[in-house]
Amino acid sequence: MDPDGSEQDPEMKEQYASVYVGREEDVKRSERITAVVHDREVVIFYHKGEFHAMDIRCYHSGGPLHLGEIEEFDGRACIVCPWHKYKITLETGEGLYQSIDPKDPSAKPMWCSKGIKQRIHTVTVDNGNIYVTLSNKPFKCDSDYYATGIFKVIPSSF
Ligand code: FES
């Protein structure tokens, strides 16, 4: 089974090969770095003993997530976009929001998920080196819009 076709297409296979992005000790010390992985800009966070990688530009309007603060909401670690304060879970890329029942003004706001909005990539640690493998999950993720086309800062090699 080859759901993304990468076994037949060597170019696709190359695009999803893992890329070295830095030394483990350096990322742990700085707690975040940015990198370009096969022409895609990503940010890698180190938070509470775990590494997380995601598209660097916020799915909402392209805000610079590497400049945001990490906070916990409903027990989930999120990067808060510095532009309009959208909250994105580090683990899954879900957009979180609070909702209330307008018919019940006494109700407490509840945290809800919009689903996966920011594309999450895989971080691997090997022998003190950090590698990122781009996600090849075949779904349309909102952050893809700012990671490709005219919004892409790094020009394609084509
Ligand atoms: Fe990130 Fe608007 S651009 S919240």
GROMACS .gro file of N, CA and C and ligand atoms in nm:
model
  478
    1MET      N    1   0.086  -0.120   0.000
    1MET     CA    2   0.000   0.000   0.000
    1MET      C    3   0.089   0.125   0.000
    2ASP      N    4   0.056   0.218  -0.086
    2ASP     CA    5   0.137   0.340  -0.100
    2ASP      C    6   0.041   0.458  -0.116
    3PRO      N    7  -0.022   0.503  -0.005
    3PRO     CA    8  -0.130   0.600  -0.016
    3PRO      C    9  -0.090   0.733  -0.078
    4ASP      N   10   0.035   0.778  -0.059
    4ASP     CA   11   0.073   0.908  -0.114
    4ASP      C   12   0.151   0.898  -0.245
    5GLY      N   13   0.174   0.777  -0.293
    5GLY     CA   14   0.240   0.761  -0.421
    5GLY      C   15   0.391   0.780  -0.415
    6SER      N   16   0.448   0.798  -0.297
    6SER     CA   17   0.590   0.831  -0.288
    6SER      C   18   0.681   0.715  -0.325
    7GLU      N   19   0.627   0.592  -0.320
    7GLU     CA   20   0.712   0.480  -0.357
    7GLU      C   21   0.742   0.480  -0.507
    8GLN      N   22   0.644   0.527  -0.586
    8GLN     CA   23   0.665   0.529  -0.730
    8GLN      C   24   0.737   0.657  -0.775
    9ASP      N   25   0.721   0.764  -0.700
    9ASP     CA   26   0.770   0.894  -0.745
    9ASP      C   27   0.894   0.934  -0.664
   10PRO      N   28   1.013   0.925  -0.723
   10PRO     CA   29   1.135   0.955  -0.648
   10PRO      C   30   1.140   1.100  -0.599
   11GLU      N   31   1.079   1.193  -0.675
   11GLU     CA   32   1.079   1.335  -0.631
   11GLU      C   33   0.999   1.352  -0.503
   12MET      N   34   0.884   1.281  -0.497
   12MET     CA   35   0.803   1.287  -0.375
   12MET      C   36   0.877   1.224  -0.259
   13LYS      N   37   0.945   1.114  -0.289
   13LYS     CA   38   1.021   1.046  -0.185
   13LYS      C   39   1.126   1.141  -0.127
   14GLU      N   40   1.192   1.214  -0.215
   14GLU     CA   41   1.294   1.311  -0.174
   14GLU      C   42   1.232   1.420  -0.087
   15GLN      N   43   1.114   1.467  -0.123
   15GLN     CA   44   1.049   1.576  -0.049
   15GLN      C   45   1.013   1.535   0.094
   16TYR      N   46   0.995   1.405   0.115
   16TYR     CA   47   0.958   1.359   0.249
   16TYR      C   48   1.074   1.289   0.320
   17ALA      N   49   1.195   1.311   0.269
   17ALA     CA   50   1.314   1.261   0.340
   17ALA      C   51   1.339   1.354   0.459
   18SER      N   52   1.384   1.301   0.570
   18SER     CA   53   1.408   1.384   0.688
   18SER      C   54   1.529   1.474   0.664
   19VAL      N   55   1.525   1.593   0.728
   19VAL     CA   56   1.629   1.694   0.708
   19VAL      C   57   1.685   1.734   0.845
   20TYR      N   58   1.816   1.740   0.853
   20TYR     CA   59   1.882   1.785   0.976
   20TYR      C   60   1.853   1.933   0.997
   21VAL      N   61   1.811   1.970   1.120
   21VAL     CA   62   1.779   2.112   1.146
   21VAL      C   63   1.862   2.172   1.259
   22GLY      N   64   1.931   2.089   1.337
   22GLY     CA   65   2.013   2.147   1.444
   22GLY      C   66   2.053   2.044   1.548
   23ARG      N   67   2.136   2.088   1.640
   23ARG     CA   68   2.181   2.002   1.749
   23ARG      C   69   2.076   2.002   1.860
   24GLU      N   70   2.054   1.885   1.917
   24GLU     CA   71   1.956   1.870   2.024
   24GLU      C   72   1.982   1.968   2.138
   25GLU      N   73   2.106   1.979   2.180
   25GLU     CA   74   2.138   2.065   2.296
   25GLU      C   75   2.108   2.212   2.264
   26ASP      N   76   2.129   2.253   2.139
   26ASP     CA   77   2.103   2.392   2.101
   26ASP      C   78   1.953   2.421   2.102
   27VAL      N   79   1.874   2.326   2.050
   27VAL     CA   80   1.729   2.348   2.045
   27VAL      C   81   1.671   2.348   2.187
   28LYS      N   82   1.725   2.260   2.271
   28LYS     CA   83   1.678   2.258   2.411
   28LYS      C   84   1.712   2.389   2.480
   29ARG      N   85   1.828   2.442   2.451
   29ARG     CA   86   1.870   2.566   2.516
   29ARG      C   87   1.784   2.684   2.468
   30SER      N   88   1.762   2.695   2.338
   30SER     CA   89   1.690   2.811   2.285
   30SER      C   90   1.537   2.791   2.292
   31GLU      N   91   1.494   2.666   2.308
   31GLU     CA   92   1.353   2.626   2.317
   31GLU      C   93   1.274   2.646   2.188
   32ARG      N   94   1.335   2.702   2.086
   32ARG     CA   95   1.269   2.710   1.955
   32ARG      C   96   1.373   2.746   1.849
   33ILE      N   97   1.355   2.692   1.733
   33ILE     CA   98   1.437   2.733   1.619
   33ILE      C   99   1.347   2.735   1.496
   34THR      N  100   1.394   2.803   1.393
   34THR     CA  101   1.324   2.798   1.266
   34THR      C  102   1.414   2.725   1.167
   35ALA      N  103   1.352   2.667   1.066
   35ALA     CA  104   1.430   2.592   0.966
   35ALA      C  105   1.353   2.590   0.836
   36VAL      N  106   1.425   2.564   0.731
   36VAL     CA  107   1.362   2.542   0.601
   36VAL      C  108   1.383   2.395   0.566
   37VAL      N  109   1.272   2.326   0.549
   37VAL     CA  110   1.277   2.183   0.521
   37VAL      C  111   1.215   2.162   0.383
   38HIS      N  112   1.298   2.128   0.286
   38HIS     CA  113   1.250   2.112   0.148
   38HIS      C  114   1.164   2.231   0.105
   39ASP      N  115   1.216   2.350   0.120
   39ASP     CA  116   1.149   2.474   0.077
   39ASP      C  117   1.028   2.511   0.162
   40ARG      N  118   1.006   2.444   0.274
   40ARG     CA  119   0.892   2.476   0.359
   40ARG      C  120   0.946   2.529   0.491
   41GLU      N  121   0.899   2.648   0.531
   41GLU     CA  122   0.947   2.706   0.656
   41GLU      C  123   0.872   2.643   0.773
   42VAL      N  124   0.948   2.598   0.871
   42VAL     CA  125   0.888   2.537   0.990
   42VAL      C  126   0.950   2.597   1.115
   43VAL      N  127   0.876   2.583   1.225
   43VAL     CA  128   0.932   2.620   1.355
   43VAL      C  129   0.933   2.494   1.439
   44ILE      N  130   1.043   2.478   1.514
   44ILE     CA  131   1.056   2.361   1.603
   44ILE      C  132   1.062   2.415   1.745
   45PHE      N  133   0.970   2.367   1.828
   45PHE     CA  134   0.965   2.408   1.969
   45PHE      C  135   1.016   2.294   2.055
   46TYR      N  136   1.080   2.332   2.166
   46TYR     CA  137   1.111   2.235   2.271
   46TYR      C  138   1.034   2.281   2.394
   47HIS      N  139   0.937   2.199   2.436
   47HIS     CA  140   0.850   2.240   2.546
   47HIS      C  141   0.824   2.120   2.636
   48LYS      N  142   0.855   2.138   2.764
   48LYS     CA  143   0.831   2.034   2.865
   48LYS      C  144   0.882   1.897   2.821
   49GLY      N  145   1.004   1.895   2.771
   49GLY     CA  146   1.070   1.768   2.740
   49GLY      C  147   1.035   1.709   2.605
   50GLU      N  148   0.955   1.782   2.523
   50GLU     CA  149   0.919   1.727   2.393
   50GLU      C  150   0.944   1.826   2.281
   51PHE      N  151   0.975   1.772   2.165
   51PHE     CA  152   0.994   1.855   2.046
   51PHE      C  153   0.866   1.854   1.963
   52HIS      N  154   0.837   1.969   1.903
   52HIS     CA  155   0.719   1.982   1.816
   52HIS      C  156   0.758   2.066   1.695
   53ALA      N  157   0.715   2.024   1.578
   53ALA     CA  158   0.742   2.105   1.458
   53ALA      C  159   0.611   2.133   1.387
   54MET      N  160   0.598   2.255   1.335
   54MET     CA  161   0.478   2.292   1.261
   54MET      C  162   0.512   2.398   1.156
   55ASP      N  163   0.420   2.420   1.063
   55ASP     CA  164   0.437   2.530   0.967
   55ASP      C  165   0.457   2.659   1.045
   56ILE      N  166   0.544   2.745   0.996
   56ILE     CA  167   0.580   2.863   1.073
   56ILE      C  168   0.472   2.972   1.067
   57ARG      N  169   0.394   2.975   0.958
   57ARG     CA  170   0.294   3.083   0.944
   57ARG      C  171   0.156   3.036   0.987
   58CYS      N  172   0.094   3.115   1.070
   58CYS     CA  173  -0.036   3.082   1.129
   58CYS      C  174  -0.142   3.063   1.021
   59TYR      N  175  -0.224   2.962   1.041
   59TYR     CA  176  -0.330   2.928   0.944
   59TYR      C  177  -0.431   3.040   0.925
   60HIS      N  178  -0.442   3.129   1.024
   60HIS     CA  179  -0.546   3.231   1.017
   60HIS      C  180  -0.514   3.336   0.912
   61SER      N  181  -0.394   3.395   0.926
   61SER     CA  182  -0.361   3.504   0.835
   61SER      C  183  -0.212   3.515   0.810
   62GLY      N  184  -0.140   3.408   0.840
   62GLY     CA  185   0.003   3.404   0.810
   62GLY      C  186   0.093   3.464   0.917
   63GLY      N  187   0.043   3.479   1.038
   63GLY     CA  188   0.124   3.536   1.147
   63GLY      C  189   0.246   3.450   1.180
   64PRO      N  190   0.351   3.514   1.234
   64PRO     CA  191   0.478   3.444   1.261
   64PRO      C  192   0.475   3.368   1.394
   65LEU      N  193   0.444   3.239   1.388
   65LEU     CA  194   0.426   3.161   1.511
   65LEU      C  195   0.555   3.148   1.592
   66HIS      N  196   0.669   3.162   1.527
   66HIS     CA  197   0.795   3.149   1.603
   66HIS      C  198   0.814   3.266   1.700
   67LEU      N  199   0.730   3.369   1.686
   67LEU     CA  200   0.739   3.484   1.777
   67LEU      C  201   0.631   3.482   1.884
   68GLY      N  202   0.552   3.375   1.888
   68GLY     CA  203   0.443   3.367   1.985
   68GLY      C  204   0.488   3.308   2.118
   69GLU      N  205   0.399   3.318   2.217
   69GLU     CA  206   0.424   3.259   2.350
   69GLU      C  207   0.354   3.124   2.358
   70ILE      N  208   0.413   3.033   2.436
   70ILE     CA  209   0.346   2.904   2.461
   70ILE      C  210   0.270   2.915   2.593
   71GLU      N  211   0.143   2.879   2.589
   71GLU     CA  212   0.059   2.880   2.710
   71GLU      C  213  -0.027   2.754   2.711
   72GLU      N  214  -0.076   2.721   2.829
   72GLU     CA  215  -0.164   2.604   2.841
   72GLU      C  216  -0.310   2.649   2.844
   73PHE      N  217  -0.392   2.583   2.766
   73PHE     CA  218  -0.536   2.607   2.767
   73PHE      C  219  -0.605   2.472   2.778
   74ASP      N  220  -0.690   2.460   2.875
   74ASP     CA  221  -0.761   2.334   2.895
   74ASP      C  222  -0.662   2.217   2.908
   75GLY      N  223  -0.548   2.245   2.970
   75GLY     CA  224  -0.447   2.141   2.990
   75GLY      C  225  -0.366   2.107   2.867
   76ARG      N  226  -0.379   2.186   2.760
   76ARG     CA  227  -0.305   2.155   2.637
   76ARG      C  228  -0.209   2.270   2.604
   77ALA      N  229  -0.085   2.234   2.575
   77ALA     CA  230   0.015   2.337   2.541
   77ALA      C  231  -0.014   2.391   2.402
   78CYS      N  232  -0.020   2.524   2.393
   78CYS     CA  233  -0.054   2.589   2.266
   78CYS      C  234   0.047   2.700   2.237
   79ILE      N  235   0.073   2.722   2.110
   79ILE     CA  236   0.141   2.843   2.069
   79ILE      C  237   0.032   2.947   2.044
   80VAL      N  238   0.053   3.066   2.099
   80VAL     CA  239  -0.045   3.174   2.080
   80VAL      C  240   0.011   3.267   1.973
   81CYS      N  241  -0.060   3.277   1.863
   81CYS     CA  242  -0.012   3.359   1.752
   81CYS      C  243  -0.002   3.506   1.796
   82PRO      N  244   0.111   3.572   1.768
   82PRO     CA  245   0.127   3.710   1.814
   82PRO      C  246   0.037   3.810   1.741
   83TRP      N  247  -0.022   3.772   1.629
   83TRP     CA  248  -0.102   3.869   1.554
   83TRP      C  249  -0.244   3.884   1.609
   84HIS      N  250  -0.319   3.775   1.619
   84HIS     CA  251  -0.459   3.785   1.664
   84HIS      C  252  -0.490   3.687   1.776
   85LYS      N  253  -0.383   3.632   1.835
   85LYS     CA  254  -0.396   3.549   1.957
   85LYS      C  255  -0.469   3.416   1.937
   86TYR      N  256  -0.474   3.366   1.815
   86TYR     CA  257  -0.529   3.232   1.797
   86TYR      C  258  -0.441   3.131   1.872
   87LYS      N  259  -0.503   3.028   1.923
   87LYS     CA  260  -0.433   2.926   2.001
   87LYS      C  261  -0.427   2.796   1.922
   88ILE      N  262  -0.305   2.743   1.909
   88ILE     CA  263  -0.284   2.623   1.828
   88ILE      C  264  -0.210   2.521   1.913
   89THR      N  265  -0.264   2.401   1.924
   89THR     CA  266  -0.200   2.300   2.009
   89THR      C  267  -0.068   2.254   1.945
   90LEU      N  268   0.033   2.241   2.029
   90LEU     CA  269   0.165   2.197   1.979
   90LEU      C  270   0.159   2.053   1.932
   91GLU      N  271   0.081   1.974   2.000
   91GLU     CA  272   0.078   1.830   1.974
   91GLU      C  273   0.011   1.796   1.841
   92THR      N  274  -0.103   1.863   1.814
   92THR     CA  275  -0.185   1.818   1.700
   92THR      C  276  -0.211   1.926   1.595
   93GLY      N  277  -0.183   2.053   1.627
   93GLY     CA  278  -0.212   2.161   1.532
   93GLY      C  279  -0.359   2.203   1.531
   94GLU      N  280  -0.433   2.162   1.634
   94GLU     CA  281  -0.574   2.203   1.640
   94GLU      C  282  -0.587   2.350   1.681
   95GLY      N  283  -0.685   2.416   1.625
   95GLY     CA  284  -0.719   2.551   1.668
   95GLY      C  285  -0.818   2.540   1.783
   96LEU      N  286  -0.787   2.605   1.896
   96LEU     CA  287  -0.877   2.601   2.011
   96LEU      C  288  -0.950   2.734   2.025
   97TYR      N  289  -1.072   2.728   2.071
   97TYR     CA  290  -1.148   2.850   2.098
   97TYR      C  291  -1.242   2.824   2.214
   98GLN      N  292  -1.293   2.932   2.272
   98GLN     CA  293  -1.388   2.918   2.382
   98GLN      C  294  -1.528   2.948   2.333
   99SER      N  295  -1.621   2.870   2.380
   99SER     CA  296  -1.758   2.893   2.339
   99SER      C  297  -1.850   2.900   2.461
  100ILE      N  298  -1.955   2.980   2.448
  100ILE     CA  299  -2.057   2.984   2.554
  100ILE      C  300  -2.194   2.967   2.489
  101ASP      N  301  -2.287   2.930   2.569
  101ASP     CA  302  -2.425   2.921   2.521
  101ASP      C  303  -2.488   3.059   2.541
  102PRO      N  304  -2.518   3.131   2.431
  102PRO     CA  305  -2.572   3.267   2.446
  102PRO      C  306  -2.707   3.271   2.517
  103LYS      N  307  -2.774   3.154   2.519
  103LYS     CA  308  -2.904   3.151   2.587
  103LYS      C  309  -2.888   3.131   2.737
  104ASP      N  310  -2.764   3.102   2.777
  104ASP     CA  311  -2.738   3.079   2.919
  104ASP      C  312  -2.618   3.163   2.962
  105PRO      N  313  -2.642   3.292   2.995
  105PRO     CA  314  -2.530   3.381   3.027
  105PRO      C  315  -2.451   3.338   3.150
  106SER      N  316  -2.508   3.252   3.232
  106SER     CA  317  -2.435   3.210   3.352
  106SER      C  318  -2.339   3.095   3.322
  107ALA      N  319  -2.353   3.037   3.203
  107ALA     CA  320  -2.270   2.920   3.170
  107ALA      C  321  -2.123   2.960   3.160
  108LYS      N  322  -2.036   2.868   3.203
  108LYS     CA  323  -1.892   2.892   3.191
  108LYS      C  324  -1.847   2.866   3.047
  109PRO      N  325  -1.757   2.951   2.996
  109PRO     CA  326  -1.706   2.923   2.861
  109PRO      C  327  -1.636   2.787   2.856
  110MET      N  328  -1.655   2.717   2.746
  110MET     CA  329  -1.594   2.584   2.729
  110MET      C  330  -1.490   2.590   2.618
  111TRP      N  331  -1.380   2.518   2.638
  111TRP     CA  332  -1.280   2.510   2.532
  111TRP      C  333  -1.325   2.409   2.428
  112CYS      N  334  -1.315   2.449   2.302
  112CYS     CA  335  -1.356   2.362   2.191
  112CYS      C  336  -1.244   2.360   2.087
  113SER      N  337  -1.252   2.260   1.999
  113SER     CA  338  -1.152   2.247   1.893
  113SER      C  339  -1.216   2.275   1.758
  114LYS      N  340  -1.144   2.347   1.674
  114LYS     CA  341  -1.189   2.368   1.535
  114LYS      C  342  -1.143   2.255   1.446
  115GLY      N  343  -1.065   2.161   1.503
  115GLY     CA  344  -1.001   2.057   1.423
  115GLY      C  345  -0.859   2.100   1.388
  116ILE      N  346  -0.792   2.018   1.312
  116ILE     CA  347  -0.652   2.045   1.278
  116ILE      C  348  -0.645   2.157   1.176
  117LYS      N  349  -0.576   2.263   1.213
  117LYS     CA  350  -0.564   2.381   1.127
  117LYS      C  351  -0.420   2.409   1.085
  118GLN      N  352  -0.327   2.368   1.169
  118GLN     CA  353  -0.185   2.394   1.143
  118GLN      C  354  -0.117   2.261   1.116
  119ARG      N  355  -0.040   2.254   1.008
  119ARG     CA  356   0.022   2.125   0.975
  119ARG      C  357   0.141   2.098   1.068
  120ILE      N  358   0.136   1.980   1.129
  120ILE     CA  359   0.239   1.935   1.222
  120ILE      C  360   0.334   1.841   1.148
  121HIS      N  361   0.462   1.857   1.172
  121HIS     CA  362   0.563   1.773   1.110
  121HIS      C  363   0.631   1.686   1.216
  122THR      N  364   0.703   1.586   1.171
  122THR     CA  365   0.762   1.489   1.265
  122THR      C  366   0.905   1.528   1.301
  123VAL      N  367   0.933   1.527   1.430
  123VAL     CA  368   1.068   1.555   1.479
  123VAL      C  369   1.130   1.424   1.526
  124THR      N  370   1.253   1.401   1.483
  124THR     CA  371   1.326   1.282   1.526
  124THR      C  372   1.459   1.325   1.586
  125VAL      N  373   1.493   1.262   1.697
  125VAL     CA  374   1.622   1.290   1.761
  125VAL      C  375   1.709   1.167   1.741
  126ASP      N  376   1.827   1.189   1.685
  126ASP     CA  377   1.917   1.076   1.661
  126ASP      C  378   2.059   1.120   1.694
  127ASN      N  379   2.113   1.058   1.797
  127ASN     CA  380   2.254   1.081   1.832
  127ASN      C  381   2.285   1.231   1.854
  128GLY      N  382   2.192   1.300   1.921
  128GLY     CA  383   2.216   1.441   1.952
  128GLY      C  384   2.182   1.536   1.838
  129ASN      N  385   2.127   1.483   1.729
  129ASN     CA  386   2.088   1.567   1.616
  129ASN      C  387   1.936   1.566   1.601
  130ILE      N  388   1.883   1.680   1.557
  130ILE     CA  389   1.738   1.691   1.536
  130ILE      C  390   1.708   1.690   1.386
  131TYR      N  391   1.612   1.608   1.349
  131TYR     CA  392   1.569   1.599   1.209
  131TYR      C  393   1.418   1.626   1.202
  132VAL      N  394   1.376   1.687   1.092
  132VAL     CA  395   1.233   1.709   1.068
  132VAL      C  396   1.194   1.638   0.939
  133THR      N  397   1.082   1.568   0.947
  133THR     CA  398   1.024   1.504   0.829
  133THR      C  399   0.890   1.571   0.803
  134LEU      N  400   0.872   1.625   0.683
  134LEU     CA  401   0.746   1.694   0.652
  134LEU      C  402   0.629   1.596   0.655
  135SER      N  403   0.516   1.648   0.700
  135SER     CA  404   0.393   1.568   0.700
  135SER      C  405   0.348   1.542   0.556
  136ASN      N  406   0.315   1.418   0.527
  136ASN     CA  407   0.257   1.389   0.395
  136ASN      C  408   0.114   1.340   0.409
  137LYS      N  409   0.051   1.379   0.522
  137LYS     CA  410  -0.088   1.337   0.541
  137LYS      C  411  -0.174   1.401   0.433
  138PRO      N  412  -0.250   1.319   0.363
  138PRO     CA  413  -0.322   1.368   0.245
  138PRO      C  414  -0.453   1.438   0.279
  139PHE      N  415  -0.444   1.549   0.351
  139PHE     CA  416  -0.565   1.629   0.374
  139PHE      C  417  -0.527   1.775   0.354
  140LYS      N  418  -0.627   1.856   0.323
  140LYS     CA  419  -0.603   1.998   0.301
  140LYS      C  420  -0.601   2.066   0.436
  141CYS      N  421  -0.484   2.117   0.473
  141CYS     CA  422  -0.469   2.183   0.602
  141CYS      C  423  -0.465   2.334   0.577
  142ASP      N  424  -0.533   2.411   0.661
  142ASP     CA  425  -0.541   2.556   0.637
  142ASP      C  426  -0.404   2.622   0.629
  143SER      N  427  -0.307   2.574   0.709
  143SER     CA  428  -0.176   2.640   0.707
  143SER      C  429  -0.100   2.615   0.577
  144ASP      N  430  -0.145   2.518   0.496
  144ASP     CA  431  -0.079   2.494   0.366
  144ASP      C  432  -0.082   2.620   0.279
  145TYR      N  433  -0.189   2.697   0.295
  145TYR     CA  434  -0.208   2.816   0.212
  145TYR      C  435  -0.091   2.913   0.225
  146TYR      N  436  -0.042   2.928   0.349
  146TYR     CA  437   0.067   3.023   0.372
  146TYR      C  438   0.205   2.959   0.358
  147ALA      N  439   0.207   2.830   0.337
  147ALA     CA  440   0.335   2.760   0.323
  147ALA      C  441   0.370   2.738   0.176
  148THR      N  442   0.280   2.779   0.088
  148THR     CA  443   0.300   2.752  -0.055
  148THR      C  444   0.264   2.876  -0.135
  149GLY      N  445   0.286   2.870  -0.264
  149GLY     CA  446   0.243   2.977  -0.354
  149GLY      C  447   0.307   3.111  -0.323
  150ILE      N  448   0.231   3.219  -0.339
  150ILE     CA  449   0.289   3.353  -0.329
  150ILE      C  450   0.332   3.390  -0.188
  151PHE      N  451   0.282   3.318  -0.087
  151PHE     CA  452   0.317   3.351   0.051
  151PHE      C  453   0.449   3.289   0.092
  152LYS      N  454   0.493   3.195   0.012
  152LYS     CA  455   0.616   3.127   0.047
  152LYS      C  456   0.734   3.223   0.032
  153VAL      N  457   0.808   3.240   0.139
  153VAL     CA  458   0.921   3.334   0.136
  153VAL      C  459   1.039   3.273   0.061
  154ILE      N  460   1.062   3.145   0.086
  154ILE     CA  461   1.173   3.079   0.021
  154ILE      C  462   1.131   3.038  -0.119
  155PRO      N  463   1.192   3.094  -0.222
  155PRO     CA  464   1.147   3.057  -0.356
  155PRO      C  465   1.176   2.911  -0.387
  156SER      N  466   1.088   2.853  -0.462
  156SER     CA  467   1.107   2.714  -0.503
  156SER      C  468   1.227   2.706  -0.597
  157SER      N  469   1.288   2.588  -0.602
  157SER     CA  470   1.403   2.570  -0.691
  157SER      C  471   1.361   2.555  -0.836
  158PHE      N  472   1.231   2.546  -0.861
  158PHE     CA  473   1.186   2.529  -1.001
  158PHE      C  474   1.180   2.664  -1.069
  159FES    FE1  475  -0.242   3.420   1.360
  159FES    FE2  476  -0.434   3.588   1.297
  159FES     S1  477  -0.254   3.548   1.189
  159FES     S2  478  -0.415   3.469   1.472
   0.00000   0.00000   0.00000
